[in-house]
Amino acid sequence: MPRLDRLDDTMLRGAQLVMQIMAKKMELNANLDKERKRAGSVIAKDSIGNGGTGMGGGQQVHFQQFSHNAEKARKSKERNDWFTDLAHGKPLAVLARKPPFFRKKEDALEYLCDYKVPVARALWFLKLIAVGGQGCSSNVNKQKKSTNDQLASEFASLFTKYVKLMLNQMSDSAKLESNIVYTERWPHFVYICKHAYEDGMVEKQEFLMDLLDIFNDRFVQPIENRQNDKSSVHPLVHHGSGLASSSNESHYVTLFRLFLLFICQYTDQITQNLVLSKRCAFLVCHRLELYRDEAEEREGRSVDCAELFDDMQQCIHQRGIILTLCGMLYAILIDCPAALIWNKYEVSPGRPPTMLHQLCGSPLDHLPCPFESLPLPPGHGTERLQEFVQLRLSEVRRRSRACENKWSLNYAQKKGFGSFIF
């Protein structure tokens, strides 16, 4: 048994030994890098001196490339075997002994989707690599946050970055039906992301705010902006009164429908935040306004929005989009009516950040038709829903008038009296 009065000396001596080992390791790594650079320069000089045809230099270069490719193939096989075991239920305690290392965490999500790893085991792996990478993090700003907050923020950024990456990959594809991102990776990623959100791994407000940014940048843009922006999706081509997209155009409708189905899963979470609800309602109303403007530009005359939305419901490609947009707007009206109340603030649309303009006024200012003209999803209870919607709309109008009158019952009389005095 060690003596208690010598524990401090023992810990100090152990810390000194660890520091000596780390210093020696760094010195050996530095010397090894120098030797590798020196050997590489010698091989390059030999190959240049022999004109690239000499037997000695050529064999060295080919052997070096072969050894590098062989090592890469060996690591790739080990990684594939590891994810196969993870997907097939091998004990996690065994897999945790030698987990694979990824320089980019997006590649880890790609492996999880390709191997169809079950959601619970996929979340375990994401937590494992996140905790393992904490020792490499030295950002001073990140250290101001707690470890859980930092990891949640990193996961929010990771998921939204991967959403953008997959949307770009699908939009650049010539045929979606043969694209592995569309057929396999996206559906599995949606499940992983939803369960990670519910598990508390993701910083919720940051994640939802980033999703609304993607909604604004990719799908709430006029046609001319989408044509000029190569990274964005291309416009639709409408034929006659139908709203089906051309097969020669990019997959705007399909990607928009996929993204709406993804973000509408978090509608109940969006309606719990006033800022998120106001932004989401603004984007939905602005998207509906753009549908009206594009139809008028195409037809060369004013268009009745009720007829336009009815035509969209008849189209198999657009039906899901218009019903989802209107459903999200109805949810915001019912669960968070304060997001639709008018305010007197004004910010120009081009002033950064764009979120400021989206929070000014009321989102209903951009709605191209009366709220009552929006299509309702079919099903039971439509009449009761309409009655509840009317109650909420009257509440929004009443509170908007109170805000305009600065919550004064006789604001008009006071204003007239003030102008008379002055």
C-alpha positions as a LaTeX table, in Angstrom:
\begin{tabular}{lrrr}
\hline
Residue & $x$ (\AA) & $y$ (\AA) & $z$ (\AA) \\
\hline
Met1 & 0.00 & 0.00 & 0.00 \\
Pro2 & 1.48 & 3.43 & $-0.92$ \\
Arg3 & 1.88 & 5.96 & 1.80 \\
Leu4 & $-0.68$ & 8.75 & 1.64 \\
Asp5 & 1.88 & 11.48 & 2.21 \\
Arg6 & 3.71 & 10.49 & $-0.98$ \\
Leu7 & 0.73 & 10.58 & $-3.34$ \\
Asp8 & 1.45 & 14.12 & $-4.47$ \\
Asp9 & 5.07 & 13.26 & $-5.27$ \\
Thr10 & 3.97 & 10.17 & $-7.16$ \\
Met11 & 1.47 & 12.12 & $-9.28$ \\
Leu12 & 4.04 & 14.83 & $-9.99$ \\
Arg13 & 6.64 & 12.24 & $-11.03$ \\
Gly14 & 4.10 & 10.50 & $-13.27$ \\
Ala15 & 3.18 & 13.79 & $-14.95$ \\
Gln16 & 6.86 & 14.51 & $-15.61$ \\
Leu17 & 7.31 & 11.10 & $-17.20$ \\
Val18 & 4.30 & 11.64 & $-19.45$ \\
Met19 & 5.62 & 15.06 & $-20.55$ \\
Gln20 & 9.03 & 13.55 & $-21.33$ \\
Ile21 & 7.41 & 10.81 & $-23.42$ \\
Met22 & 5.31 & 13.36 & $-25.35$ \\
Ala23 & 8.36 & 15.55 & $-26.02$ \\
Lys24 & 10.37 & 12.55 & $-27.25$ \\
Lys25 & 7.47 & 11.48 & $-29.48$ \\
Met26 & 7.24 & 14.93 & $-31.07$ \\
Glu27 & 11.00 & 14.92 & $-31.66$ \\
Leu28 & 10.89 & 11.51 & $-33.35$ \\
Asn29 & 7.95 & 12.56 & $-35.52$ \\
Ala30 & 9.79 & 15.71 & $-36.60$ \\
Asn31 & 12.89 & 13.69 & $-37.51$ \\
Leu32 & 10.77 & 11.17 & $-39.39$ \\
Asp33 & 9.13 & 13.94 & $-41.42$ \\
Lys34 & 12.56 & 15.34 & $-42.32$ \\
Glu35 & 13.76 & 11.91 & $-43.46$ \\
Arg36 & 10.64 & 11.41 & $-45.56$ \\
Lys37 & 11.07 & 14.80 & $-47.23$ \\
Arg38 & 14.74 & 14.08 & $-47.86$ \\
Ala39 & 13.95 & 10.66 & $-49.34$ \\
Gly40 & 11.23 & 12.14 & $-51.54$ \\
Ser41 & 13.57 & 14.81 & $-52.89$ \\
Val42 & 16.22 & 12.17 & $-53.65$ \\
Ile43 & 13.71 & 10.03 & $-55.53$ \\
Ala44 & 12.53 & 13.04 & $-57.52$ \\
Lys45 & 16.10 & 14.01 & $-58.42$ \\
Asp46 & 16.93 & 10.44 & $-59.49$ \\
Ser47 & 13.85 & 10.23 & $-61.68$ \\
Ile48 & 14.62 & 13.59 & $-63.29$ \\
Gly49 & 18.27 & 12.70 & $-63.77$ \\
Asn50 & 17.40 & 9.44 & $-65.46$ \\
Gly51 & 14.85 & 11.16 & $-67.69$ \\
Gly52 & 12.03 & 9.14 & $-66.21$ \\
Thr53 & 13.21 & 6.01 & $-68.10$ \\
Gly54 & 15.96 & 4.72 & $-65.84$ \\
Met55 & 15.45 & 1.37 & $-64.14$ \\
Gly56 & 16.57 & 2.46 & $-60.66$ \\
Gly57 & 14.51 & 5.63 & $-60.34$ \\
Gly58 & 11.48 & 4.14 & $-62.02$ \\
Gln59 & 11.43 & 1.13 & $-59.71$ \\
Gln60 & 11.68 & 3.33 & $-56.60$ \\
Val61 & 8.86 & 5.61 & $-57.72$ \\
His62 & 6.60 & 2.72 & $-58.70$ \\
Phe63 & 7.36 & 0.88 & $-55.46$ \\
Gln64 & 6.54 & 3.99 & $-53.43$ \\
Gln65 & 3.22 & 4.45 & $-55.25$ \\
Phe66 & 2.43 & 0.76 & $-54.88$ \\
Ser67 & 3.10 & 0.79 & $-51.15$ \\
His68 & 0.94 & 3.90 & $-50.71$ \\
Asn69 & $-1.94$ & 2.40 & $-52.68$ \\
Ala70 & $-1.62$ & $-0.91$ & $-50.85$ \\
Glu71 & $-1.75$ & 0.84 & $-47.47$ \\
Lys72 & $-4.76$ & 2.86 & $-48.60$ \\
Ala73 & $-6.55$ & $-0.27$ & $-49.82$ \\
Arg74 & $-5.80$ & $-2.07$ & $-46.55$ \\
Lys75 & $-7.24$ & 0.79 & $-44.50$ \\
Ser76 & $-10.28$ & 0.99 & $-46.77$ \\
Lys77 & $-10.92$ & $-2.74$ & $-46.31$ \\
Glu78 & $-10.59$ & $-2.44$ & $-42.54$ \\
Arg79 & $-13.02$ & 0.47 & $-42.55$ \\
Asn80 & $-15.52$ & $-1.42$ & $-44.68$ \\
Asp81 & $-15.30$ & $-4.45$ & $-42.41$ \\
Trp82 & $-15.78$ & $-2.24$ & $-39.36$ \\
Phe83 & $-18.96$ & $-0.64$ & $-40.69$ \\
Thr84 & $-20.24$ & $-4.04$ & $-41.82$ \\
Asp85 & $-19.82$ & $-5.31$ & $-38.27$ \\
Leu86 & $-21.49$ & $-2.16$ & $-36.94$ \\
Ala87 & $-24.50$ & $-2.65$ & $-39.21$ \\
His88 & $-24.78$ & $-6.38$ & $-38.46$ \\
Gly89 & $-24.89$ & $-6.07$ & $-34.68$ \\
Lys90 & $-21.35$ & $-6.78$ & $-33.48$ \\
Pro91 & $-20.95$ & $-5.76$ & $-29.80$ \\
Leu92 & $-20.19$ & $-2.08$ & $-29.42$ \\
Ala93 & $-17.57$ & $-2.75$ & $-26.75$ \\
Val94 & $-15.52$ & $-4.68$ & $-29.30$ \\
Leu95 & $-15.99$ & $-2.05$ & $-32.03$ \\
Ala96 & $-15.00$ & 0.78 & $-29.69$ \\
Arg97 & $-11.48$ & $-0.63$ & $-29.34$ \\
Lys98 & $-10.43$ & 0.48 & $-32.83$ \\
Pro99 & $-12.90$ & 2.91 & $-34.43$ \\
Pro100 & $-12.12$ & 4.38 & $-37.88$ \\
Phe101 & $-10.78$ & 7.90 & $-38.15$ \\
Phe102 & $-12.31$ & 10.51 & $-40.49$ \\
Arg103 & $-10.78$ & 13.85 & $-41.39$ \\
Lys104 & $-14.21$ & 15.01 & $-42.58$ \\
Lys105 & $-17.21$ & 13.97 & $-40.53$ \\
Glu106 & $-19.38$ & 14.20 & $-43.66$ \\
Asp107 & $-17.60$ & 11.04 & $-44.83$ \\
Ala108 & $-18.70$ & 9.31 & $-41.62$ \\
Leu109 & $-22.35$ & 10.15 & $-42.40$ \\
Glu110 & $-21.83$ & 8.83 & $-45.90$ \\
Tyr111 & $-20.60$ & 5.48 & $-44.57$ \\
Leu112 & $-23.51$ & 5.27 & $-42.12$ \\
Cys113 & $-26.00$ & 5.81 & $-44.95$ \\
Asp114 & $-24.27$ & 3.46 & $-47.41$ \\
Tyr115 & $-24.13$ & 0.58 & $-44.94$ \\
Lys116 & $-27.68$ & 1.21 & $-43.62$ \\
Val117 & $-26.45$ & 1.27 & $-40.04$ \\
Pro118 & $-29.39$ & 1.14 & $-37.58$ \\
Val119 & $-30.23$ & 4.52 & $-36.12$ \\
Ala120 & $-29.32$ & 3.69 & $-32.51$ \\
Arg121 & $-25.90$ & 2.34 & $-33.50$ \\
Ala122 & $-25.36$ & 5.24 & $-35.91$ \\
Leu123 & $-25.95$ & 7.75 & $-33.11$ \\
Trp124 & $-23.53$ & 5.78 & $-30.91$ \\
Phe125 & $-20.84$ & 6.06 & $-33.57$ \\
Leu126 & $-21.41$ & 9.80 & $-34.06$ \\
Lys127 & $-21.08$ & 10.35 & $-30.32$ \\
Leu128 & $-17.93$ & 8.24 & $-30.29$ \\
Ile129 & $-16.11$ & 10.19 & $-32.97$ \\
Ala130 & $-17.34$ & 13.50 & $-31.52$ \\
Val131 & $-15.94$ & 12.73 & $-28.08$ \\
Gly132 & $-12.76$ & 11.34 & $-29.60$ \\
Gly133 & $-12.18$ & 14.57 & $-31.53$ \\
Gln134 & $-12.50$ & 16.80 & $-28.49$ \\
Gly135 & $-8.84$ & 16.43 & $-27.62$ \\
Cys136 & $-7.85$ & 17.89 & $-31.00$ \\
Ser137 & $-10.01$ & 21.00 & $-30.58$ \\
Ser138 & $-8.10$ & 24.10 & $-29.53$ \\
Asn139 & $-10.42$ & 26.90 & $-30.58$ \\
Val140 & $-10.56$ & 29.54 & $-27.87$ \\
Asn141 & $-14.10$ & 30.62 & $-28.72$ \\
Lys142 & $-15.37$ & 27.06 & $-28.48$ \\
Gln143 & $-13.82$ & 26.65 & $-25.06$ \\
Lys144 & $-16.20$ & 29.29 & $-23.73$ \\
Lys145 & $-19.05$ & 26.79 & $-24.22$ \\
Ser146 & $-19.59$ & 23.66 & $-22.24$ \\
Thr147 & $-18.70$ & 20.35 & $-23.84$ \\
Asn148 & $-22.33$ & 19.39 & $-24.46$ \\
Asp149 & $-23.17$ & 22.76 & $-26.03$ \\
Gln150 & $-20.08$ & 22.60 & $-28.20$ \\
Leu151 & $-20.88$ & 19.10 & $-29.43$ \\
Ala152 & $-24.52$ & 20.04 & $-30.10$ \\
Ser153 & $-23.43$ & 23.06 & $-32.13$ \\
Glu154 & $-20.97$ & 20.93 & $-34.12$ \\
Phe155 & $-23.65$ & 18.34 & $-34.89$ \\
Ala156 & $-26.07$ & 21.07 & $-36.03$ \\
Ser157 & $-23.42$ & 22.44 & $-38.38$ \\
Leu158 & $-22.52$ & 18.93 & $-39.57$ \\
Phe159 & $-26.09$ & 17.95 & $-40.44$ \\
Thr160 & $-26.93$ & 21.17 & $-42.27$ \\
Lys161 & $-23.64$ & 21.03 & $-44.17$ \\
Tyr162 & $-24.42$ & 17.48 & $-45.25$ \\
Val163 & $-27.94$ & 18.54 & $-46.33$ \\
Lys164 & $-26.41$ & 21.18 & $-48.59$ \\
Leu165 & $-23.90$ & 18.67 & $-49.96$ \\
Met166 & $-26.58$ & 16.11 & $-50.83$ \\
Leu167 & $-28.84$ & 18.73 & $-52.41$ \\
Asn168 & $-25.94$ & 19.84 & $-54.62$ \\
Gln169 & $-25.12$ & 16.25 & $-55.55$ \\
Met170 & $-28.74$ & 15.51 & $-56.48$ \\
Ser171 & $-29.20$ & 18.75 & $-58.43$ \\
Asp172 & $-26.06$ & 18.00 & $-60.49$ \\
Ser173 & $-27.23$ & 14.47 & $-61.28$ \\
Ala174 & $-28.47$ & 13.72 & $-64.76$ \\
Lys175 & $-30.98$ & 11.12 & $-63.57$ \\
Leu176 & $-32.24$ & 11.03 & $-60.01$ \\
Glu177 & $-33.54$ & 7.46 & $-60.20$ \\
Ser178 & $-29.99$ & 6.16 & $-60.62$ \\
Asn179 & $-28.40$ & 8.52 & $-58.09$ \\
Ile180 & $-27.36$ & 6.74 & $-54.89$ \\
Val181 & $-27.79$ & 9.95 & $-52.89$ \\
Tyr182 & $-31.46$ & 10.17 & $-53.88$ \\
Thr183 & $-32.30$ & 6.49 & $-53.60$ \\
Glu184 & $-30.34$ & 5.41 & $-50.50$ \\
Arg185 & $-28.44$ & 8.11 & $-48.62$ \\
Trp186 & $-31.12$ & 10.79 & $-48.28$ \\
Pro187 & $-33.89$ & 8.54 & $-46.81$ \\
His188 & $-31.54$ & 7.01 & $-44.24$ \\
Phe189 & $-30.02$ & 10.38 & $-43.34$ \\
Val190 & $-33.49$ & 11.80 & $-42.63$ \\
Tyr191 & $-34.06$ & 9.09 & $-40.01$ \\
Ile192 & $-30.65$ & 9.62 & $-38.42$ \\
Cys193 & $-31.10$ & 13.39 & $-38.29$ \\
Lys194 & $-34.59$ & 13.20 & $-36.78$ \\
His195 & $-33.53$ & 10.77 & $-34.04$ \\
Ala196 & $-30.39$ & 12.81 & $-33.29$ \\
Tyr197 & $-32.58$ & 15.89 & $-32.91$ \\
Glu198 & $-34.97$ & 14.12 & $-30.55$ \\
Asp199 & $-32.05$ & 12.62 & $-28.62$ \\
Gly200 & $-30.72$ & 16.09 & $-27.83$ \\
Met201 & $-27.51$ & 15.73 & $-29.83$ \\
Val202 & $-28.28$ & 18.79 & $-31.97$ \\
Glu203 & $-28.49$ & 22.44 & $-30.93$ \\
Lys204 & $-32.11$ & 22.90 & $-31.90$ \\
Gln205 & $-32.41$ & 26.62 & $-32.62$ \\
Glu206 & $-29.17$ & 26.75 & $-34.59$ \\
Phe207 & $-30.15$ & 23.68 & $-36.61$ \\
Leu208 & $-33.63$ & 24.98 & $-37.46$ \\
Met209 & $-32.26$ & 28.42 & $-38.29$ \\
Asp210 & $-29.78$ & 26.84 & $-40.72$ \\
Leu211 & $-32.58$ & 24.83 & $-42.33$ \\
Leu212 & $-34.55$ & 28.04 & $-42.89$ \\
Asp213 & $-31.42$ & 29.57 & $-44.43$ \\
Ile214 & $-31.28$ & 26.66 & $-46.89$ \\
Phe215 & $-35.00$ & 27.12 & $-47.57$ \\
Asn216 & $-34.41$ & 30.80 & $-48.34$ \\
Asp217 & $-31.24$ & 30.40 & $-50.42$ \\
Arg218 & $-32.31$ & 27.49 & $-52.60$ \\
Phe219 & $-36.10$ & 27.51 & $-52.92$ \\
Val220 & $-37.34$ & 31.06 & $-52.25$ \\
Gln221 & $-35.63$ & 32.83 & $-55.11$ \\
Pro222 & $-37.03$ & 34.40 & $-58.29$ \\
Ile223 & $-36.40$ & 32.72 & $-61.61$ \\
Glu224 & $-33.71$ & 35.17 & $-62.73$ \\
Asn225 & $-31.76$ & 34.62 & $-59.51$ \\
Arg226 & $-31.91$ & 30.86 & $-59.91$ \\
Gln227 & $-30.69$ & 31.17 & $-63.48$ \\
Asn228 & $-27.74$ & 33.34 & $-62.51$ \\
Asp229 & $-26.78$ & 31.19 & $-59.51$ \\
Lys230 & $-25.05$ & 28.04 & $-60.75$ \\
Ser231 & $-25.03$ & 26.47 & $-57.31$ \\
Ser232 & $-28.80$ & 26.78 & $-57.01$ \\
Val233 & $-31.48$ & 24.84 & $-58.74$ \\
His234 & $-32.84$ & 25.75 & $-62.13$ \\
Pro235 & $-36.35$ & 27.08 & $-62.78$ \\
Leu236 & $-39.39$ & 25.11 & $-63.70$ \\
Val237 & $-40.80$ & 24.89 & $-67.17$ \\
His238 & $-44.60$ & 24.85 & $-67.17$ \\
His239 & $-46.58$ & 23.53 & $-70.09$ \\
Gly240 & $-49.97$ & 25.13 & $-70.70$ \\
Ser241 & $-52.05$ & 25.26 & $-67.58$ \\
Gly242 & $-50.30$ & 22.24 & $-66.06$ \\
Leu243 & $-47.44$ & 22.61 & $-63.65$ \\
Ala244 & $-45.33$ & 19.58 & $-64.48$ \\
Ser245 & $-41.60$ & 20.13 & $-64.80$ \\
Ser246 & $-39.62$ & 19.29 & $-67.89$ \\
Ser247 & $-37.35$ & 16.26 & $-67.74$ \\
Asn248 & $-34.58$ & 18.26 & $-69.39$ \\
Glu249 & $-34.52$ & 20.81 & $-66.57$ \\
Ser250 & $-32.91$ & 20.22 & $-63.20$ \\
His251 & $-34.85$ & 18.46 & $-60.50$ \\
Tyr252 & $-36.18$ & 21.53 & $-58.75$ \\
Val253 & $-39.64$ & 20.18 & $-57.96$ \\
Thr254 & $-38.35$ & 16.85 & $-56.65$ \\
Leu255 & $-35.69$ & 18.46 & $-54.47$ \\
Phe256 & $-38.14$ & 21.04 & $-53.16$ \\
Arg257 & $-40.61$ & 18.31 & $-52.28$ \\
Leu258 & $-37.89$ & 16.29 & $-50.55$ \\
Phe259 & $-36.72$ & 19.29 & $-48.55$ \\
Leu260 & $-40.27$ & 20.25 & $-47.54$ \\
Leu261 & $-40.98$ & 16.73 & $-46.32$ \\
Phe262 & $-37.74$ & 16.95 & $-44.33$ \\
Ile263 & $-38.31$ & 20.34 & $-42.71$ \\
Cys264 & $-42.02$ & 19.84 & $-42.03$ \\
Gln265 & $-41.07$ & 17.13 & $-39.51$ \\
Tyr266 & $-39.88$ & 19.97 & $-37.26$ \\
Thr267 & $-42.96$ & 22.18 & $-37.63$ \\
Asp268 & $-44.07$ & 21.51 & $-34.06$ \\
Gln269 & $-40.62$ & 22.63 & $-32.90$ \\
Ile270 & $-40.60$ & 25.71 & $-35.13$ \\
Thr271 & $-43.92$ & 26.90 & $-33.74$ \\
Gln272 & $-42.46$ & 26.93 & $-30.22$ \\
Asn273 & $-40.10$ & 29.77 & $-31.17$ \\
Leu274 & $-41.43$ & 33.17 & $-32.23$ \\
Val275 & $-38.47$ & 34.13 & $-34.41$ \\
Leu276 & $-38.37$ & 30.77 & $-36.19$ \\
Ser277 & $-42.14$ & 30.87 & $-36.74$ \\
Lys278 & $-42.02$ & 34.38 & $-38.18$ \\
Arg279 & $-39.17$ & 33.49 & $-40.52$ \\
Cys280 & $-40.84$ & 30.28 & $-41.66$ \\
Ala281 & $-44.17$ & 32.03 & $-42.26$ \\
Phe282 & $-42.40$ & 34.76 & $-44.25$ \\
Leu283 & $-40.62$ & 32.20 & $-46.45$ \\
Val284 & $-43.83$ & 30.27 & $-47.09$ \\
Cys285 & $-45.81$ & 33.41 & $-47.97$ \\
His286 & $-43.00$ & 34.70 & $-50.17$ \\
Arg287 & $-42.78$ & 31.35 & $-51.98$ \\
Leu288 & $-46.53$ & 31.48 & $-52.67$ \\
Glu289 & $-46.12$ & 35.06 & $-53.89$ \\
Leu290 & $-43.39$ & 33.94 & $-56.29$ \\
Tyr291 & $-45.72$ & 31.25 & $-57.66$ \\
Arg292 & $-48.25$ & 33.99 & $-58.43$ \\
Asp293 & $-45.61$ & 36.26 & $-60.03$ \\
Glu294 & $-44.20$ & 33.46 & $-62.18$ \\
Ala295 & $-47.70$ & 32.50 & $-63.35$ \\
Glu296 & $-48.52$ & 36.10 & $-64.27$ \\
Glu297 & $-45.25$ & 36.48 & $-66.14$ \\
Arg298 & $-45.91$ & 33.25 & $-68.01$ \\
Glu299 & $-49.54$ & 34.06 & $-68.85$ \\
Gly300 & $-49.04$ & 37.78 & $-69.42$ \\
Arg301 & $-52.09$ & 38.68 & $-67.34$ \\
Ser302 & $-53.29$ & 38.76 & $-63.76$ \\
Val303 & $-53.92$ & 35.33 & $-62.28$ \\
Asp304 & $-56.47$ & 34.29 & $-59.70$ \\
Cys305 & $-54.53$ & 32.66 & $-56.87$ \\
Ala306 & $-57.38$ & 30.34 & $-55.94$ \\
Glu307 & $-57.42$ & 28.91 & $-59.46$ \\
Leu308 & $-53.63$ & 28.72 & $-59.51$ \\
Phe309 & $-53.50$ & 26.75 & $-56.28$ \\
Asp310 & $-56.29$ & 24.47 & $-57.50$ \\
Asp311 & $-54.26$ & 23.72 & $-60.63$ \\
Met312 & $-51.23$ & 22.97 & $-58.46$ \\
Gln313 & $-53.28$ & 20.49 & $-56.46$ \\
Gln314 & $-54.25$ & 18.72 & $-59.67$ \\
Cys315 & $-50.60$ & 18.29 & $-60.62$ \\
Ile316 & $-49.01$ & 15.16 & $-59.18$ \\
His317 & $-45.64$ & 16.91 & $-58.82$ \\
Gln318 & $-46.93$ & 20.10 & $-57.18$ \\
Arg319 & $-49.74$ & 18.74 & $-55.02$ \\
Gly320 & $-47.47$ & 17.74 & $-52.14$ \\
Ile321 & $-45.63$ & 21.06 & $-52.27$ \\
Ile322 & $-48.64$ & 23.37 & $-52.09$ \\
Leu323 & $-50.37$ & 21.31 & $-49.38$ \\
Thr324 & $-47.21$ & 21.16 & $-47.27$ \\
Leu325 & $-46.61$ & 24.92 & $-47.58$ \\
Cys326 & $-50.18$ & 25.74 & $-46.62$ \\
Gly327 & $-50.14$ & 23.17 & $-43.83$ \\
Met328 & $-47.05$ & 24.75 & $-42.28$ \\
Leu329 & $-48.71$ & 28.17 & $-42.48$ \\
Tyr330 & $-51.86$ & 26.84 & $-40.82$ \\
Ala331 & $-49.76$ & 25.28 & $-38.06$ \\
Ile332 & $-48.02$ & 28.59 & $-37.38$ \\
Leu333 & $-51.34$ & 30.43 & $-37.31$ \\
Ile334 & $-52.84$ & 27.98 & $-34.81$ \\
Asp335 & $-49.87$ & 27.30 & $-32.53$ \\
Cys336 & $-48.01$ & 30.61 & $-32.74$ \\
Pro337 & $-50.34$ & 33.41 & $-33.91$ \\
Ala338 & $-47.94$ & 36.03 & $-32.48$ \\
Ala339 & $-45.62$ & 35.30 & $-35.42$ \\
Leu340 & $-48.19$ & 36.76 & $-37.85$ \\
Ile341 & $-48.87$ & 39.98 & $-35.93$ \\
Trp342 & $-47.83$ & 43.14 & $-37.73$ \\
Asn343 & $-45.05$ & 45.40 & $-36.43$ \\
Lys344 & $-43.95$ & 48.83 & $-37.56$ \\
Tyr345 & $-40.28$ & 48.06 & $-38.24$ \\
Glu346 & $-38.88$ & 48.26 & $-41.77$ \\
Val347 & $-35.55$ & 47.03 & $-43.16$ \\
Ser348 & $-34.59$ & 47.06 & $-46.83$ \\
Pro349 & $-34.48$ & 43.56 & $-48.41$ \\
Gly350 & $-30.84$ & 43.85 & $-49.49$ \\
Arg351 & $-29.48$ & 44.80 & $-46.11$ \\
Pro352 & $-27.59$ & 41.98 & $-44.37$ \\
Pro353 & $-28.45$ & 39.89 & $-42.54$ \\
Thr354 & $-31.52$ & 38.91 & $-44.55$ \\
Met355 & $-33.26$ & 37.67 & $-41.42$ \\
Leu356 & $-33.92$ & 41.28 & $-40.34$ \\
His357 & $-36.12$ & 41.95 & $-43.36$ \\
Gln358 & $-37.99$ & 38.70 & $-42.77$ \\
Leu359 & $-38.90$ & 39.78 & $-39.23$ \\
Cys360 & $-40.37$ & 43.16 & $-40.22$ \\
Gly361 & $-44.05$ & 43.82 & $-40.76$ \\
Ser362 & $-46.20$ & 40.72 & $-40.99$ \\
Pro363 & $-45.59$ & 37.61 & $-43.11$ \\
Leu364 & $-49.19$ & 37.93 & $-44.30$ \\
Asp365 & $-48.18$ & 41.14 & $-46.12$ \\
His366 & $-46.54$ & 38.89 & $-48.74$ \\
Leu367 & $-49.43$ & 36.45 & $-49.04$ \\
Pro368 & $-50.79$ & 36.82 & $-52.60$ \\
Cys369 & $-54.38$ & 36.01 & $-51.61$ \\
Pro370 & $-56.67$ & 36.13 & $-48.58$ \\
Phe371 & $-55.79$ & 33.55 & $-45.97$ \\
Glu372 & $-59.20$ & 31.95 & $-46.38$ \\
Ser373 & $-58.41$ & 31.17 & $-50.04$ \\
Leu374 & $-55.52$ & 28.87 & $-49.19$ \\
Pro375 & $-56.25$ & 25.19 & $-49.80$ \\
Leu376 & $-56.95$ & 23.01 & $-46.79$ \\
Pro377 & $-55.64$ & 19.45 & $-46.58$ \\
Pro378 & $-58.41$ & 16.94 & $-47.22$ \\
Gly379 & $-59.73$ & 14.87 & $-44.34$ \\
His380 & $-62.16$ & 14.84 & $-41.47$ \\
Gly381 & $-62.65$ & 17.90 & $-39.30$ \\
Thr382 & $-62.18$ & 20.46 & $-42.07$ \\
Glu383 & $-65.16$ & 22.54 & $-40.94$ \\
Arg384 & $-63.96$ & 22.74 & $-37.35$ \\
Leu385 & $-60.51$ & 23.66 & $-38.61$ \\
Gln386 & $-61.97$ & 26.50 & $-40.66$ \\
Glu387 & $-63.80$ & 27.84 & $-37.60$ \\
Phe388 & $-60.63$ & 27.72 & $-35.53$ \\
Val389 & $-58.69$ & 29.43 & $-38.32$ \\
Gln390 & $-61.25$ & 32.25 & $-38.38$ \\
Leu391 & $-60.85$ & 32.73 & $-34.62$ \\
Arg392 & $-57.08$ & 32.91 & $-34.95$ \\
Leu393 & $-57.28$ & 35.33 & $-37.88$ \\
Ser394 & $-59.55$ & 37.65 & $-35.92$ \\
Glu395 & $-57.07$ & 37.50 & $-33.05$ \\
Val396 & $-54.18$ & 38.38 & $-35.37$ \\
Arg397 & $-56.11$ & 41.32 & $-36.86$ \\
Arg398 & $-57.12$ & 42.60 & $-33.43$ \\
Arg399 & $-53.60$ & 42.42 & $-32.03$ \\
Ser400 & $-52.11$ & 43.94 & $-35.20$ \\
Arg401 & $-54.48$ & 46.93 & $-34.94$ \\
Ala402 & $-53.58$ & 47.28 & $-31.26$ \\
Cys403 & $-49.90$ & 47.27 & $-32.19$ \\
Glu404 & $-50.50$ & 49.88 & $-34.90$ \\
Asn405 & $-52.37$ & 52.04 & $-32.38$ \\
Lys406 & $-49.55$ & 51.52 & $-29.86$ \\
Trp407 & $-51.98$ & 49.59 & $-27.64$ \\
Ser408 & $-54.03$ & 52.72 & $-26.98$ \\
Leu409 & $-57.81$ & 52.54 & $-27.08$ \\
Asn410 & $-58.19$ & 56.13 & $-28.31$ \\
Tyr411 & $-54.91$ & 56.55 & $-30.18$ \\
Ala412 & $-56.61$ & 58.26 & $-33.16$ \\
Gln413 & $-58.19$ & 60.89 & $-30.93$ \\
Lys414 & $-54.93$ & 61.55 & $-29.11$ \\
Lys415 & $-53.07$ & 61.88 & $-32.39$ \\
Gly416 & $-55.59$ & 64.36 & $-33.74$ \\
Phe417 & $-55.51$ & 66.36 & $-30.51$ \\
Gly418 & $-51.70$ & 66.44 & $-30.65$ \\
Ser419 & $-51.65$ & 67.76 & $-34.21$ \\
Phe420 & $-54.22$ & 70.40 & $-33.25$ \\
Ile421 & $-52.06$ & 71.58 & $-30.31$ \\
Phe422 & $-48.83$ & 71.75 & $-32.27$ \\
\hline
\end{tabular}
